[in-house]
Amino acid sequence: MLNERAFKAVGKPLPRKEDLRLVTGKGRFTDDFNMPGQVWASMVRSPYPHARIVAIDVADALGMPGVLGVYTGVDCARDGLQPIPHNPVPSTNFDMKLTGPGGTKVFIGSHMLLPADKARHVGEAVAMVVADTRDQAQAAAEAVAVEYEELPWVADTLAAAEPDAPRLWDELPDNVLVDSSFGDAVATDAAFARAPHVVTMTAHIGRVTGAPLEPRAALGSYDAETGRYTLYAGSGGAVRQKREMAEVLNEPPENLRVISFDVGGNFGTRNRAYVEFGLVLWASKKLGRPVKFRAERSESFLTDYQGRDLVTEVSLAIDRDGKFLAMRASNLSNVGSRCASLSPLSKGAGLITGSYDIPVATLRARAVYSCTMPTQAYRSSGRPEVTFAIERLVDKAARELGFDRLELRRRNMVRPEQMPYVNAVGSTYDSGEYEANMDKLLALADWQGIEARRADAKARGKLLGVGFANYVESSIGTPKERADVIVRPDGVEVVIGTQPAGQGHETSFAQVTADLLGVPFDNVTITLGDTDVVSAGGGTHSGRSMRHASTVLALASVEIIEKGCALAAHCLGVERDAIQFDEGVFRVADRNTSLSWFDLAGRADDKSLPESLRGGLKVRCDSEMHTPVFPNGACCCEIEVDPETGGLEITRYSTVDDVGRCINPLIVHGQTHGGIAQGVGQALWEQCYIDPGSGQPTNGSFMDYGMPRFDNMPSFKTQIVEVLSPTNPFGVKAGGEGGTTPAPAVIMSAMEDALSEFGPMDIEMPATGLKIWSAIQQGRARLAASKTA
Amino acid sequence: MALVSMTVNGSAVAREVDDNTFLAFFLRDHLGLTGTHVGCDTTQCGCCVVHVDGRSVKSCTMLAAQAQGCAVTTIEGLATGDVLHPVQRAFHLHHGLQCGYCTPGMIMAAVNLIETHDGALTEEIVREEMEGNLCRCTGYHNIVKAILAAADEMSPSHAAAE
C-alpha cells in the first residue's frame, strides 16, 4: 500500500529536470548528431496519387557530383528487405476486436521501404539518392527519371469505400480492410422501433497532421567489425523501432542500437517507423558510411503519418422524458495507402456511448484504404472523433426536442454508483464522477454570467456562442513495461522504456521514485531512449506512460526495499526481520543505528558480502497490465463571432479533467493546454486538404496549414480532478489527451450557439472564417425569404 | 565558397563556407551550436531565431554571408555562466516548454521583445508580437505567462523595488 502521507514529491508542481538543457540549447535532438564520414540521403517522391512504377532510370543521377548511390524498390527486394511490421490491429485483452469483412483476418498491405510495384500516395518515396552533401543528394534526386503509368485514384473516405472505387491492393476485392460490428444489433433495432424520438447526424472528422516542430530525421551507421547498426531517430519508443528495423533488415534485434533522446514533439506521428529509418541503415551498410536524412517541412506535411479522417453516422433513440434508449453508429476510418494503425477506429469503437448510460448500442466499424498518406493514432486517437459524434448529437437532440442541453446530459450521465460501469459495447469504465465534473466546470466557466456576456457582446456587434461537451476516453496502450532501479552512493537511477516527447518523464517518474523509496527528488535520474541501456519497454502513446511507469516502479520499489532490508540486516548484524524501513531509512528497532539508501549502496559492491547480497543494489522489474482506465471530464468555451466578417475569437476556455492521481500538476496542466490547442486547431483551421481534381495535397508549409498560434488562442482555465483509478497502485488515469478529446465538439457547439439566430447551421470542420461568413449569409437569406413568404 | 567571419556569443569566428549557406546551418553545422533549430526552412515557425546586432532574426533564411562582421547571439550565449537569463528561468519556472524544440527560438524572440518594447507588456501585446513563433506543445498559455513574468523581473521598476 502506498503511504500517501509520506509523499513529498508526488502531487507537487515541480519545475522539470529536463528544462535546463532545453533552455540553454543543449538538447539532444536527432539532427544534432553527426558522425565522421557522414553522407546524406534524399528521397525521390511520387508526384501522383496512384501510379505504376514502370521504370526508374538512375544513370543521370549517378553521374552527378557527390552521388554515391541511387536505390529503388527493386534493390530493396533484391536485398531481401522485409516490410515494416506495423502490427496495426490493437490486441490487448481490452481492445475492440477488429476483423476484415465477414470475420476474416484484416488484410495489411505490405509497407516496403521503397515500393517496387506502384506508388499509392503523393509523396511516397520511390527511390533514394545518397550523396556527400544534402544539397547534392537533393539535386540528384531531381535527376532520377521515374516512368510512371498513372492509375485511377481515390482519396476521399466515403468514395474509397464504394465497391467500384479505384482499388489500391489487388489482394482485396475493394478498399475495405475492416468491417466489424459490436454491441447488440437486435436489441438496438427493437429500442429504435419503440422510441418516440430519433435524432441522427453524419459528420466527417477531417484529416489533420501532428506537425511536431522537429522535422523527422534519421542517422544510420553500420559497424562492419561488430556487425551492428546504430540508428539515431527520435520516435515514440526506441525499443519498438529497434524490433521493427531488425525485422526489416533481417537482423537479430541485438544487432541494432536505436537512440532517441530529445524528441521535438510526437502526438502520435512518430509512433510508427518511417521508411527513411530503414533506408539510412540499409544504405549505411551498402556504402560503409553513416547516412543521414532530415525531412524538410514540406516532406513532413506530405509524409508524416497523419491523423483522424473518420466519417461517422450516429443515431440516438430517446424517450419522451429525454432518457436515451439506444444508439446506433457506423464509423468509417481512412487508413490511407497502408495500414499503419487501426488504433483510432478501435479506440473510438469502445467509447461511442460517451459519458452516458445508454442501455443498448450497436456499432459498425469499417476501415478503408485510399491514395493518401497513412493515418496513425494522433493526439487522443479515436476519442475526439466519437466524442464529437455523441456530444454534437446530444446538442442536436436538445435543440430539436426542446430540452435544455445541460439538463438532457444530466438525465443520462453515468453515475458514480454505477462504477465500474460496462457500456453498451462492453468497455468497463473504471471510475469517475461525471456529473460532479460538470458542476465544477459550470462554476469555473461562470455559466451564470453567460447571458450578461452575451448582451455585452451584442452591444459590440458580436455574436457570443457558448459550447459545452462532456467526455470520457480510454487509456490502454502496450501492456508491458520494464524498469531497472539502481541505487548508487550518489543517487538513484531508473532506466525505463517509455519515450517522452515533452511530457516530462524525467521529472514525474523521479517524483514517483523519490516517494516510493523515500529519497530526495533531486537524487533521482531517469534514463531513457538508448536501446543499449533500455532493454525493453512499451514507448509512449495512448496516455499509457505515467500509469505504466508508476505501476512498474511501485513493483520495483517493493523488491528493492526488500533487497535493501536484507543488506541492511547484514551490515548491522541483525536478522532481516529486525530491520524496519521507513521514509528512506533502514533501522533496527530500539537501536540508535540506521542506514540510508546511499549508505547501503556504498556497501553493495563489497566483495565480502555473501553471495545472495552481491550484485549491487538494483532490481529489474517487469509488469504487464492490460486493464484500461477512463479519464473523463467536461469542457466549456465561449467564442465571439463578427457577423460581418466571419471572424472569430475564443474569449474563454475552461476544462475540468479527471486524470486520476496527478503526479505533477504543472506538467498535467501544460498537457491540457497543448491538447486543447490541437483540438481547437482541428475545429477551426487545420486540414490536410487534397485537391479533388488532381489528388494533390495542398498543404506544404505553415503558410497553408492553419496552426494554433499565439494570437488566435486564449489563455485557459483548467482544473484537475483526481478520482483515483482502482486499476493501478497510484490510481493514475492519464493527463495527456483530455485537452484534445472534447475540443472539436465544444468549439462547434459554441459556433452553433453563436449562430443560432440564423437557424440550424451546416458548417464542417475546419470552421474557417469564410465558412462562418457564408453560413451567416445563407442564414440571413433564409430569414429574409421566410419573412417575405 | 566564401570566407565568412562574425562574432558569435562574444567569440570571433571565421569559416570557409558554400555561398548558399544559411546562418542557421552555419551555426549548427560549422560551429556546432545545435541549440538553434530549424523547424520549417521557410521563416514561418521561428525555431531558428537568433540575435544579429541586437535584432531578432530568423536565421534559416538569412545567408551566413549576410551576417558578415555582425555580432550574433544564440541560445547558447544567453546565460551568464551557470546563471540563466531571466527569460530562460521564467520558461523553466512557468513550464513554458514541453518538447523544447521551439524553445531556443521562442526564448530569443521573447528576450528581444522584452528588451525592445516601449512600455509595459500585456498578454495581448505578447500574443501579437510573438505571433511569428510556433509552438505545438504548450498551447502558448505558459509561454505567455513566462514572458510576462520575465518582463516584470527585467523591468526597471522591478529592479528599483529590490
PDB file of C-alpha atoms in Angstrom, chain A residues 306-453:
ATOM      1  CA  GLN A 306      -1.454  11.822 -40.391  1.00  0.00           C
ATOM      2  CA  GLY A 307      -4.448  11.714 -38.095  1.00  0.00           C
ATOM      3  CA  ARG A 308      -8.245  11.396 -37.789  1.00  0.00           C
ATOM      4  CA  ASP A 309     -10.188  11.159 -41.076  1.00  0.00           C
ATOM      5  CA  LEU A 310     -13.255   9.345 -39.840  1.00  0.00           C
ATOM      6  CA  VAL A 311     -16.797   9.546 -41.154  1.00  0.00           C
ATOM      7  CA  THR A 312     -19.380   8.826 -38.503  1.00  0.00           C
ATOM      8  CA  GLU A 313     -23.104   8.303 -38.843  1.00  0.00           C
ATOM      9  CA  VAL A 314     -24.850   8.222 -35.477  1.00  0.00           C
ATOM     10  CA  SER A 315     -28.428   7.946 -34.273  1.00  0.00           C
ATOM     11  CA  LEU A 316     -29.852   8.205 -30.818  1.00  0.00           C
ATOM     12  CA  ALA A 317     -33.219   6.866 -29.714  1.00  0.00           C
ATOM     13  CA  ILE A 318     -34.759   8.958 -26.937  1.00  0.00           C
ATOM     14  CA  ASP A 319     -37.899   8.606 -24.857  1.00  0.00           C
ATOM     15  CA  ARG A 320     -40.359  11.392 -24.047  1.00  0.00           C
ATOM     16  CA  ASP A 321     -38.558  12.306 -20.831  1.00  0.00           C
ATOM     17  CA  GLY A 322     -35.257  12.664 -22.570  1.00  0.00           C
ATOM     18  CA  LYS A 323     -33.825   9.337 -21.458  1.00  0.00           C
ATOM     19  CA  PHE A 324     -31.504   7.799 -24.000  1.00  0.00           C
ATOM     20  CA  LEU A 325     -32.766   4.378 -25.074  1.00  0.00           C
ATOM     21  CA  ALA A 326     -30.336   3.201 -27.689  1.00  0.00           C
ATOM     22  CA  MET A 327     -27.570   4.266 -30.002  1.00  0.00           C
ATOM     23  CA  ARG A 328     -26.547   3.182 -33.451  1.00  0.00           C
ATOM     24  CA  ALA A 329     -23.289   4.213 -35.078  1.00  0.00           C
ATOM     25  CA  SER A 330     -21.334   3.483 -38.191  1.00  0.00           C
ATOM     26  CA  ASN A 331     -17.727   4.641 -38.282  1.00  0.00           C
ATOM     27  CA  LEU A 332     -15.530   4.629 -41.347  1.00  0.00           C
ATOM     28  CA  SER A 333     -11.821   5.236 -40.896  1.00  0.00           C
ATOM     29  CA  ASN A 334      -9.497   6.202 -43.739  1.00  0.00           C
ATOM     30  CA  VAL A 335      -6.177   4.458 -43.071  1.00  0.00           C
ATOM     31  CA  GLY A 336      -4.515   5.838 -46.183  1.00  0.00           C
ATOM     32  CA  SER A 337      -2.385   3.817 -48.551  1.00  0.00           C
ATOM     33  CA  ARG A 338      -1.061   1.380 -45.977  1.00  0.00           C
ATOM     34  CA  CYS A 339      -2.390   0.248 -42.670  1.00  0.00           C
ATOM     35  CA  ALA A 340      -0.003   1.587 -40.044  1.00  0.00           C
ATOM     36  CA  SER A 341      -2.536   1.596 -37.214  1.00  0.00           C
ATOM     37  CA  LEU A 342      -6.167   0.807 -36.547  1.00  0.00           C
ATOM     38  CA  SER A 343      -5.973   2.326 -33.090  1.00  0.00           C
ATOM     39  CA  PRO A 344      -8.178   5.336 -33.955  1.00  0.00           C
ATOM     40  CA  LEU A 345     -11.017   3.110 -35.141  1.00  0.00           C
ATOM     41  CA  SER A 346     -10.639   0.643 -32.301  1.00  0.00           C
ATOM     42  CA  LYS A 347     -10.300   3.237 -29.545  1.00  0.00           C
ATOM     43  CA  GLY A 348     -13.318   5.134 -30.736  1.00  0.00           C
ATOM     44  CA  ALA A 349     -15.356   1.970 -31.097  1.00  0.00           C
ATOM     45  CA  GLY A 350     -15.243   1.279 -27.374  1.00  0.00           C
ATOM     46  CA  LEU A 351     -16.442   4.754 -26.466  1.00  0.00           C
ATOM     47  CA  ILE A 352     -19.353   5.507 -28.765  1.00  0.00           C
ATOM     48  CA  THR A 353     -21.809   5.949 -25.907  1.00  0.00           C
ATOM     49  CA  GLY A 354     -19.601   8.605 -24.315  1.00  0.00           C
ATOM     50  CA  SER A 355     -20.345   9.667 -20.763  1.00  0.00           C
ATOM     51  CA  TYR A 356     -23.942   8.473 -20.949  1.00  0.00           C
ATOM     52  CA  ASP A 357     -25.813   5.473 -19.689  1.00  0.00           C
ATOM     53  CA  ILE A 358     -27.275   4.132 -22.916  1.00  0.00           C
ATOM     54  CA  PRO A 359     -28.677   0.634 -22.361  1.00  0.00           C
ATOM     55  CA  VAL A 360     -28.076  -0.778 -25.821  1.00  0.00           C
ATOM     56  CA  ALA A 361     -25.992   0.206 -28.786  1.00  0.00           C
ATOM     57  CA  THR A 362     -24.589  -1.192 -31.945  1.00  0.00           C
ATOM     58  CA  LEU A 363     -21.646  -0.088 -33.982  1.00  0.00           C
ATOM     59  CA  ARG A 364     -20.313  -0.950 -37.379  1.00  0.00           C
ATOM     60  CA  ALA A 365     -16.623  -0.107 -37.649  1.00  0.00           C
ATOM     61  CA  ARG A 366     -15.007  -0.077 -41.053  1.00  0.00           C
ATOM     62  CA  ALA A 367     -11.644   0.991 -42.419  1.00  0.00           C
ATOM     63  CA  VAL A 368     -10.665   1.736 -45.990  1.00  0.00           C
ATOM     64  CA  TYR A 369      -7.502   2.146 -47.947  1.00  0.00           C
ATOM     65  CA  SER A 370      -7.136   5.291 -50.046  1.00  0.00           C
ATOM     66  CA  CYS A 371      -4.458   7.026 -52.091  1.00  0.00           C
ATOM     67  CA  THR A 372      -3.321   9.177 -49.172  1.00  0.00           C
ATOM     68  CA  MET A 373      -0.547   9.185 -46.592  1.00  0.00           C
ATOM     69  CA  PRO A 374      -1.300   6.513 -43.959  1.00  0.00           C
ATOM     70  CA  THR A 375      -3.042   7.662 -40.816  1.00  0.00           C
ATOM     71  CA  GLN A 376      -1.939   6.788 -37.325  1.00  0.00           C
ATOM     72  CA  ALA A 377      -3.090   7.484 -33.826  1.00  0.00           C
ATOM     73  CA  TYR A 378      -2.992  11.272 -33.449  1.00  0.00           C
ATOM     74  CA  ARG A 379      -3.362  13.050 -30.100  1.00  0.00           C
ATOM     75  CA  SER A 380      -6.157  11.187 -28.355  1.00  0.00           C
ATOM     76  CA  SER A 381      -6.531   8.634 -31.113  1.00  0.00           C
ATOM     77  CA  GLY A 382     -10.160   7.959 -31.992  1.00  0.00           C
ATOM     78  CA  ARG A 383     -11.633   9.672 -28.941  1.00  0.00           C
ATOM     79  CA  PRO A 384     -12.204  13.209 -30.246  1.00  0.00           C
ATOM     80  CA  GLU A 385     -13.981  11.645 -33.204  1.00  0.00           C
ATOM     81  CA  VAL A 386     -16.536   9.716 -31.166  1.00  0.00           C
ATOM     82  CA  THR A 387     -16.812  12.484 -28.580  1.00  0.00           C
ATOM     83  CA  PHE A 388     -17.675  14.831 -31.418  1.00  0.00           C
ATOM     84  CA  ALA A 389     -20.363  12.413 -32.596  1.00  0.00           C
ATOM     85  CA  ILE A 390     -22.117  11.844 -29.266  1.00  0.00           C
ATOM     86  CA  GLU A 391     -21.777  15.391 -27.925  1.00  0.00           C
ATOM     87  CA  ARG A 392     -22.931  17.110 -31.089  1.00  0.00           C
ATOM     88  CA  LEU A 393     -25.780  14.614 -31.351  1.00  0.00           C
ATOM     89  CA  VAL A 394     -26.891  15.375 -27.797  1.00  0.00           C
ATOM     90  CA  ASP A 395     -26.817  19.108 -28.592  1.00  0.00           C
ATOM     91  CA  LYS A 396     -28.906  18.415 -31.662  1.00  0.00           C
ATOM     92  CA  ALA A 397     -31.367  16.296 -29.692  1.00  0.00           C
ATOM     93  CA  ALA A 398     -31.734  19.053 -27.097  1.00  0.00           C
ATOM     94  CA  ARG A 399     -32.371  21.636 -29.773  1.00  0.00           C
ATOM     95  CA  GLU A 400     -34.795  19.570 -31.830  1.00  0.00           C
ATOM     96  CA  LEU A 401     -36.737  18.116 -28.936  1.00  0.00           C
ATOM     97  CA  GLY A 402     -36.780  21.232 -26.794  1.00  0.00           C
ATOM     98  CA  PHE A 403     -34.629  20.103 -23.875  1.00  0.00           C
ATOM     99  CA  ASP A 404     -32.065  22.208 -22.068  1.00  0.00           C
ATOM    100  CA  ARG A 405     -28.725  20.844 -23.291  1.00  0.00           C
ATOM    101  CA  LEU A 406     -27.248  20.545 -19.798  1.00  0.00           C
ATOM    102  CA  GLU A 407     -30.389  19.018 -18.340  1.00  0.00           C
ATOM    103  CA  LEU A 408     -30.556  16.426 -21.107  1.00  0.00           C
ATOM    104  CA  ARG A 409     -26.991  15.455 -20.312  1.00  0.00           C
ATOM    105  CA  ARG A 410     -27.611  15.277 -16.565  1.00  0.00           C
ATOM    106  CA  ARG A 411     -30.545  12.972 -17.126  1.00  0.00           C
ATOM    107  CA  ASN A 412     -28.368  10.430 -18.886  1.00  0.00           C
ATOM    108  CA  MET A 413     -24.888  10.573 -17.374  1.00  0.00           C
ATOM    109  CA  VAL A 414     -23.253   7.503 -15.944  1.00  0.00           C
ATOM    110  CA  ARG A 415     -23.465   7.890 -12.151  1.00  0.00           C
ATOM    111  CA  PRO A 416     -20.634   7.224  -9.696  1.00  0.00           C
ATOM    112  CA  GLU A 417     -22.569   4.413  -8.037  1.00  0.00           C
ATOM    113  CA  GLN A 418     -22.702   2.591 -11.386  1.00  0.00           C
ATOM    114  CA  MET A 419     -18.884   2.336 -11.438  1.00  0.00           C
ATOM    115  CA  PRO A 420     -17.306   0.170 -12.628  1.00  0.00           C
ATOM    116  CA  TYR A 421     -19.728   0.685 -15.488  1.00  0.00           C
ATOM    117  CA  VAL A 422     -19.898  -1.578 -18.518  1.00  0.00           C
ATOM    118  CA  ASN A 423     -21.075   0.400 -21.508  1.00  0.00           C
ATOM    119  CA  ALA A 424     -23.256  -0.982 -24.279  1.00  0.00           C
ATOM    120  CA  VAL A 425     -20.307  -2.073 -26.398  1.00  0.00           C
ATOM    121  CA  GLY A 426     -18.510  -3.747 -23.500  1.00  0.00           C
ATOM    122  CA  SER A 427     -15.994  -1.172 -22.267  1.00  0.00           C
ATOM    123  CA  THR A 428     -15.664  -1.075 -18.470  1.00  0.00           C
ATOM    124  CA  TYR A 429     -15.334   2.482 -17.181  1.00  0.00           C
ATOM    125  CA  ASP A 430     -13.157   2.201 -14.064  1.00  0.00           C
ATOM    126  CA  SER A 431     -14.193   5.236 -12.042  1.00  0.00           C
ATOM    127  CA  GLY A 432     -15.310   8.819 -12.275  1.00  0.00           C
ATOM    128  CA  GLU A 433     -17.818  11.384 -11.081  1.00  0.00           C
ATOM    129  CA  TYR A 434     -19.083  12.681 -14.369  1.00  0.00           C
ATOM    130  CA  GLU A 435     -21.868  14.950 -13.209  1.00  0.00           C
ATOM    131  CA  ALA A 436     -19.680  16.428 -10.485  1.00  0.00           C
ATOM    132  CA  ASN A 437     -17.191  17.309 -13.232  1.00  0.00           C
ATOM    133  CA  MET A 438     -19.983  19.159 -14.984  1.00  0.00           C
ATOM    134  CA  ASP A 439     -20.884  21.110 -11.864  1.00  0.00           C
ATOM    135  CA  LYS A 440     -17.269  22.050 -11.222  1.00  0.00           C
ATOM    136  CA  LEU A 441     -16.909  23.164 -14.802  1.00  0.00           C
ATOM    137  CA  LEU A 442     -20.033  25.307 -14.809  1.00  0.00           C
ATOM    138  CA  ALA A 443     -18.703  27.126 -11.752  1.00  0.00           C
ATOM    139  CA  LEU A 444     -15.231  27.506 -13.266  1.00  0.00           C
ATOM    140  CA  ALA A 445     -16.645  28.814 -16.540  1.00  0.00           C
ATOM    141  CA  ASP A 446     -19.094  31.180 -14.801  1.00  0.00           C
ATOM    142  CA  TRP A 447     -22.036  29.687 -16.660  1.00  0.00           C
ATOM    143  CA  GLN A 448     -24.306  32.024 -14.654  1.00  0.00           C
ATOM    144  CA  GLY A 449     -22.722  35.045 -16.259  1.00  0.00           C
ATOM    145  CA  ILE A 450     -23.213  33.956 -19.837  1.00  0.00           C
ATOM    146  CA  GLU A 451     -26.313  35.973 -20.647  1.00  0.00           C
ATOM    147  CA  ALA A 452     -24.725  39.159 -19.362  1.00  0.00           C
ATOM    148  CA  ARG A 453     -21.659  38.497 -21.501  1.00  0.00           C
TER     149      ARG A 453
END
